[in-house]
Amino acid sequence: MVLLNSEVGNFIISNGRRYSYFAGNNYLGLAVDARIKAAVIKAVEKYGVNFSASRHTTGTADIHLELENALASFKGKEDAVVFASGFQGNSILLEVLKGSYSTVCIDQSAHASILAAIPSNVAGVIFYDHCDADHLDELLENSGSSDALVITDGIFPLTGEIAPLDRIYPVVRKHHGILVVDDAHATGILGDTGKGTTELFGLCGEERIYQTETMSKALGGYGGFISGSRTLTALIRERSATYQASTALPPPIVAAGIASLRILGDNPDLRHQLLEKSWLLRQAIAEMGYRTTACRTPIIPVIFDAPEKARDLSHFLEENGVIVPYMNYPVRKEMHQVRIAVSVSHTEEQVSQLLELLKKWKTKNENSQNQESIY
Ligand SMILES: Cc1ncc(COP(=O)(O)O)c(C=O)c1O
């Protein structure tokens, strides 16, 4: 475990040592942005640390409404509702949509929060092959379902792959279902204005698509949100026990969300720079002969057949001053990989150092493999 003794910028301090940091999800560097810190401090001075009540009772503040308006306008929707975490978003949505679906179809590599959101009394749960719209079609055909809820990550957090919504959504429509996209890692990153995978695939106006999102990754803050029609947000406010019975998002977090949306709106170039930087790094890693994925996202896995190599690479990088974690969670399918997370704030020197170390490790391993085969 990496023990943090500092903020998570492009460098961190852990156990007194400074490391170059290619981990976490601070894609746009906003988790440590001075403007956001200033807004947070101001909010704490005005409102304190906690509103100490649920939104439903006495915990709704003017800044909650300001944040929800800002999110709605960022997403081009009528309204938005915020709650304690992105993890909760899938449960909240599946809870309030209860009655409008009887089967849930899930990508087999879906995030743990999606698995946790499946209601216990749903009639059928089907797993389709990862990102495979044809398999989804076949399963829906065989099940005879005409009211399925299909749910997938937008960007898969371990592999950085983008769910092919351009192929999945027509299948969902063909079977009269609804599509839920957990866009935790795509919000603020993908699409012309950062609305996520739905914007990337030109599906923003589609009625049968819902997104669950978080402010904890590219937005640098914390807290989940769902945007949509006023009917949808009213349903959440009126029906979700999670929303109604948990303490309201605290003032510093609300202020961080408002400030980060402002920065995001004023700096559309940030996500373009991030995607370009990530793409160049991904290509360089692939050219070295490492196995990775081919997509324009800031998550670059280095994939192995067994855990030992992945652990060894992560360990080697750490010994040499770079944090790139070995990951074996949070999906059902076992993966053996290290996960490189790119931030727009990474310097060229950091990227060069990482590439140099990856080259060294590969050479070292190829040499030791050759020796193993000689003796
Ligand atoms: C796909 C996905 N959904 C939901 C979450 C949960 O978001 P949060 O950490 O904001 O609760 C994560 C975070 O790891 C995630 O990767």
XYZ file of C-alpha atoms and ligand atoms in Angstrom:
391
model
C 0.000 0.000 0.000
C 1.200 3.483 -0.832
C 0.875 5.587 2.305
C 0.340 9.219 1.391
C 2.043 11.934 3.421
C 1.113 14.629 0.933
C -1.479 15.764 -1.561
C -1.831 13.760 -4.797
C -0.250 15.992 -7.388
C 1.985 14.673 -10.145
C 4.433 13.963 -7.320
C 3.627 12.568 -3.876
C 5.490 12.035 -0.615
C 5.173 8.538 0.821
C 7.022 7.431 3.950
C 9.189 10.502 3.625
C 10.244 9.794 0.012
C 9.209 11.815 -3.045
C 7.734 9.824 -5.927
C 6.581 10.603 -9.429
C 2.914 9.625 -9.298
C 1.118 7.864 -12.167
C -1.780 6.548 -10.086
C -5.220 7.567 -8.906
C -7.673 9.486 -11.035
C -6.606 13.113 -10.779
C -6.650 13.365 -14.566
C -6.896 17.145 -14.825
C -4.816 17.982 -11.746
C -7.840 19.638 -10.119
C -7.560 17.720 -6.816
C -4.666 20.006 -5.888
C -5.619 23.146 -7.804
C -4.941 26.349 -5.842
C -8.199 27.996 -7.028
C -10.234 25.055 -5.768
C -8.379 24.988 -2.451
C -9.172 28.695 -2.008
C -12.883 28.093 -2.728
C -12.924 25.213 -0.258
C -11.356 27.288 2.514
C -13.845 30.101 1.907
C -16.752 27.650 2.087
C -15.496 26.135 5.354
C -15.175 29.607 6.842
C -18.745 30.442 5.849
C -20.556 27.117 6.350
C -18.292 25.024 8.599
C -17.373 21.429 7.883
C -20.749 19.722 7.736
C -24.421 20.605 7.280
C -25.170 17.803 9.753
C -28.493 16.771 8.241
C -29.785 15.019 5.162
C -30.803 16.997 2.094
C -34.361 15.790 2.666
C -34.641 17.249 6.148
C -32.720 20.409 7.032
C -29.419 19.874 5.201
C -30.057 21.561 1.838
C -27.979 24.719 1.432
C -27.879 27.389 -1.248
C -24.566 26.005 -2.477
C -26.092 22.554 -3.086
C -28.556 24.186 -5.447
C -25.784 26.223 -7.076
C -23.753 23.045 -7.650
C -26.734 21.145 -9.033
C -27.529 24.019 -11.409
C -23.905 24.151 -12.538
C -23.883 20.388 -13.145
C -27.173 20.536 -15.061
C -25.858 23.306 -17.264
C -22.526 21.467 -17.802
C -24.498 18.393 -18.869
C -27.102 20.286 -20.899
C -29.904 18.774 -18.804
C -32.871 20.192 -16.948
C -31.565 19.316 -13.519
C -28.984 17.361 -11.533
C -28.892 15.818 -8.106
C -25.774 15.293 -5.969
C -25.175 12.699 -3.271
C -22.396 11.233 -1.177
C -20.440 9.185 -3.706
C -20.185 7.987 -7.264
C -20.368 4.425 -5.930
C -23.896 5.122 -4.666
C -25.085 6.484 -7.999
C -25.761 3.110 -9.599
C -27.744 1.867 -6.594
C -29.726 5.098 -6.422
C -30.604 4.971 -10.111
C -31.483 1.277 -10.210
C -33.552 1.763 -7.070
C -35.625 4.632 -8.482
C -36.072 2.982 -11.884
C -37.436 -0.160 -10.224
C -40.601 -1.248 -11.967
C -39.417 -0.139 -15.390
C -37.183 -3.189 -15.939
C -37.264 -6.853 -14.991
C -33.864 -8.012 -16.256
C -30.447 -6.466 -15.721
C -27.709 -7.039 -18.321
C -24.200 -6.258 -17.188
C -20.841 -6.107 -18.929
C -18.817 -8.932 -17.423
C -16.024 -6.509 -16.470
C -18.341 -3.981 -14.844
C -17.217 -2.004 -11.811
C -17.978 -3.243 -8.298
C -20.474 -0.409 -7.758
C -22.578 -1.770 -10.632
C -22.612 -5.278 -9.177
C -23.547 -3.873 -5.780
C -26.447 -1.971 -7.336
C -28.393 -4.967 -8.658
C -31.655 -5.100 -6.703
C -32.112 -8.383 -4.842
C -35.597 -8.979 -6.246
C -34.812 -8.489 -9.933
C -36.093 -11.419 -12.012
C -33.000 -11.987 -14.153
C -29.342 -10.958 -14.159
C -27.344 -11.580 -17.316
C -23.626 -10.965 -17.908
C -22.616 -10.269 -21.505
C -19.081 -10.630 -22.843
C -16.967 -7.572 -22.274
C -17.951 -4.744 -24.664
C -19.637 -7.284 -26.957
C -22.857 -5.823 -28.389
C -23.501 -8.943 -30.507
C -23.389 -11.146 -27.430
C -25.728 -8.742 -25.635
C -28.108 -8.923 -28.593
C -28.014 -12.721 -28.581
C -28.662 -12.924 -24.832
C -31.540 -10.462 -25.004
C -32.995 -12.344 -27.951
C -32.794 -15.648 -26.045
C -34.235 -14.185 -22.873
C -37.188 -12.692 -24.736
C -36.876 -9.626 -22.527
C -38.541 -6.441 -23.694
C -37.728 -4.304 -20.671
C -34.065 -4.943 -19.866
C -31.828 -2.479 -18.101
C -28.371 -2.721 -19.656
C -25.561 -1.266 -17.578
C -21.900 -0.713 -18.373
C -18.946 1.394 -17.376
C -18.362 4.230 -19.886
C -14.582 4.049 -19.500
C -13.401 0.859 -17.814
C -11.245 1.945 -14.865
C -8.598 -0.758 -15.174
C -8.120 -1.003 -18.921
C -9.129 2.479 -20.051
C -11.330 0.937 -22.744
C -14.378 2.876 -23.884
C -17.667 0.956 -23.971
C -18.857 0.862 -27.613
C -22.136 2.693 -27.001
C -22.541 3.174 -30.747
C -23.082 -0.597 -30.962
C -24.624 -1.249 -27.553
C -27.332 1.408 -27.664
C -28.966 0.213 -30.936
C -29.200 -3.273 -29.385
C -30.796 -1.817 -26.255
C -33.301 0.106 -28.401
C -34.055 -2.922 -30.554
C -35.077 -4.811 -27.395
C -36.990 -1.821 -25.921
C -34.623 -1.590 -22.970
C -32.840 1.229 -21.176
C -29.104 1.869 -20.992
C -27.241 3.053 -17.903
C -23.669 4.221 -18.340
C -21.442 4.633 -15.311
C -19.310 7.453 -16.655
C -17.188 7.940 -13.530
C -13.956 8.092 -15.535
C -15.331 9.851 -18.620
C -16.934 12.914 -17.037
C -14.899 16.009 -17.893
C -12.687 13.987 -20.218
C -14.591 12.614 -23.218
C -16.779 14.383 -25.751
C -16.471 17.876 -27.208
C -17.506 19.549 -23.972
C -16.547 16.807 -21.519
C -20.025 15.329 -21.057
C -18.591 11.828 -21.288
C -19.185 8.792 -23.462
C -22.723 9.777 -24.465
C -21.328 12.946 -26.020
C -18.435 11.069 -27.604
C -20.943 8.849 -29.428
C -23.444 11.627 -30.213
C -26.082 10.168 -27.880
C -26.640 13.068 -25.475
C -30.246 13.694 -26.461
C -31.333 10.042 -26.270
C -34.165 9.446 -23.825
C -33.376 5.852 -22.990
C -29.857 6.530 -21.743
C -28.968 7.443 -18.167
C -25.537 8.342 -16.835
C -24.212 7.963 -13.315
C -21.243 10.221 -12.633
C -18.807 11.380 -10.020
C -16.918 14.527 -9.094
C -14.119 12.465 -7.534
C -12.002 11.859 -10.609
C -11.439 14.415 -13.407
C -13.320 17.053 -11.418
C -10.868 16.620 -8.560
C -13.495 16.792 -5.810
C -15.873 14.257 -4.351
C -19.490 13.175 -4.545
C -21.733 11.489 -7.082
C -24.345 13.013 -9.337
C -27.066 12.137 -11.807
C -28.397 14.634 -14.334
C -31.511 14.438 -16.446
C -35.095 15.577 -16.673
C -36.807 17.197 -13.697
C -38.983 14.095 -13.541
C -35.920 11.922 -12.984
C -34.336 14.158 -10.348
C -37.693 14.471 -8.554
C -37.923 10.663 -8.490
C -34.478 10.476 -6.884
C -35.310 13.143 -4.315
C -38.663 11.552 -3.495
C -37.873 7.841 -3.713
C -34.216 7.206 -2.948
C -33.628 6.183 0.656
C -29.893 6.661 0.095
C -30.466 10.261 -0.977
C -33.055 11.010 1.678
C -31.410 9.384 4.656
C -27.737 10.236 4.304
C -26.045 13.431 5.390
C -25.839 16.140 2.735
C -22.650 16.647 0.757
C -20.415 18.790 3.020
C -19.609 22.456 2.279
C -15.942 22.076 1.228
C -16.891 19.323 -1.210
C -19.775 21.308 -2.668
C -17.528 24.352 -3.097
C -14.859 22.205 -4.775
C -17.434 20.948 -7.278
C -18.600 24.455 -8.146
C -15.030 25.719 -8.554
C -13.900 22.775 -10.657
C -16.851 23.088 -13.045
C -15.894 26.724 -13.552
C -12.310 25.765 -14.363
C -13.449 22.971 -16.657
C -15.721 25.364 -18.561
C -13.006 27.999 -18.922
C -10.304 25.524 -20.013
C -11.617 23.077 -22.607
C -8.026 22.625 -23.782
C -7.205 20.751 -20.543
C -8.920 17.539 -21.627
C -7.528 17.750 -25.167
C -4.004 18.079 -23.764
C -4.651 15.169 -21.417
C -5.905 12.895 -24.189
C -2.997 13.829 -26.476
C -0.422 13.251 -23.721
C -2.016 9.903 -22.838
C -2.131 8.788 -26.460
C 1.563 9.523 -27.030
C 2.529 7.641 -23.875
C 0.288 4.691 -24.756
C 1.813 4.452 -28.229
C 5.360 4.574 -26.837
C 4.515 1.786 -24.383
C 2.960 -0.362 -27.113
C 5.971 0.240 -29.366
C 8.216 -1.171 -26.635
C 6.325 -4.438 -26.977
C 4.165 -4.173 -23.886
C 0.575 -5.357 -24.063
C -1.853 -2.502 -23.530
C -5.181 -1.226 -24.865
C -5.750 1.100 -27.810
C -8.068 3.899 -26.762
C -7.927 7.624 -26.217
C -8.311 7.738 -22.449
C -5.878 8.606 -19.640
C -5.809 5.043 -18.276
C -3.018 2.899 -19.697
C -2.797 -0.681 -18.477
C 0.283 -2.830 -18.912
C -1.192 -6.293 -19.052
C 0.452 -9.606 -18.134
C -0.625 -13.235 -18.173
C 0.191 -13.781 -14.499
C 0.343 -11.588 -11.387
C 4.075 -12.039 -10.604
C 5.338 -9.986 -13.556
C 2.839 -7.211 -12.949
C 3.779 -7.046 -9.271
C 7.468 -7.088 -10.111
C 7.125 -4.215 -12.590
C 5.185 -2.123 -10.087
C 7.805 -2.862 -7.432
C 10.684 -2.006 -9.783
C 9.096 1.326 -10.690
C 8.510 2.144 -7.024
C 12.132 1.339 -6.136
C 13.121 3.782 -8.844
C 10.868 6.557 -7.598
C 7.709 6.087 -9.688
C 4.341 4.938 -8.367
C 2.334 2.807 -10.824
C 0.160 0.390 -8.882
C -0.427 -3.280 -9.493
C -4.208 -3.633 -9.739
C -6.377 -6.643 -9.048
C -9.678 -4.971 -8.334
C -12.503 -3.845 -8.744
C -14.008 -6.110 -11.411
C -15.217 -9.731 -11.429
C -12.792 -10.902 -14.063
C -9.252 -11.470 -12.829
C -6.717 -9.128 -14.415
C -2.948 -8.984 -14.001
C -1.781 -5.528 -14.751
C -0.204 -2.325 -13.649
C -2.344 0.744 -14.214
C -0.751 3.948 -15.439
C -2.970 6.965 -14.850
C -1.982 10.065 -16.778
C -2.602 13.572 -15.505
C -2.428 16.672 -17.651
C 0.004 18.035 -15.063
C 2.665 15.348 -15.679
C 5.820 16.927 -17.064
C 7.776 15.693 -20.083
C 10.591 14.690 -17.712
C 8.209 12.503 -15.712
C 6.919 10.802 -18.850
C 10.488 10.250 -20.136
C 11.574 8.810 -16.797
C 8.630 6.389 -16.793
C 9.379 5.254 -20.345
C 13.073 4.847 -19.568
C 12.261 2.637 -16.570
C 9.769 0.555 -18.559
C 12.494 -0.014 -21.157
C 15.020 -1.006 -18.474
C 12.616 -3.453 -16.817
C 11.799 -5.052 -20.146
C 15.462 -5.491 -21.052
C 16.220 -6.884 -17.591
C 13.346 -9.368 -17.877
C 14.134 -10.421 -21.418
C 17.747 -11.081 -20.351
C 16.666 -13.145 -17.360
C 14.226 -15.101 -19.538
C 17.011 -15.857 -22.031
C 19.217 -17.089 -19.186
C 16.414 -19.293 -17.902
C 16.109 -20.889 -21.323
C 19.899 -21.385 -21.685
C 20.349 -23.329 -18.442
C -16.587 2.867 -12.834
C -16.652 3.457 -11.469
N -17.855 3.729 -10.948
C -17.988 4.272 -9.726
C -16.899 4.558 -8.967
C -17.100 5.136 -7.600
O -16.913 6.513 -7.636
P -16.581 7.294 -6.284
O -15.177 6.907 -5.939
O -16.728 8.704 -6.658
O -17.517 6.819 -5.263
C -15.628 4.312 -9.463
C -14.462 4.665 -8.632
O -13.542 4.011 -8.446
C -15.499 3.732 -10.733
O -14.308 3.429 -11.219
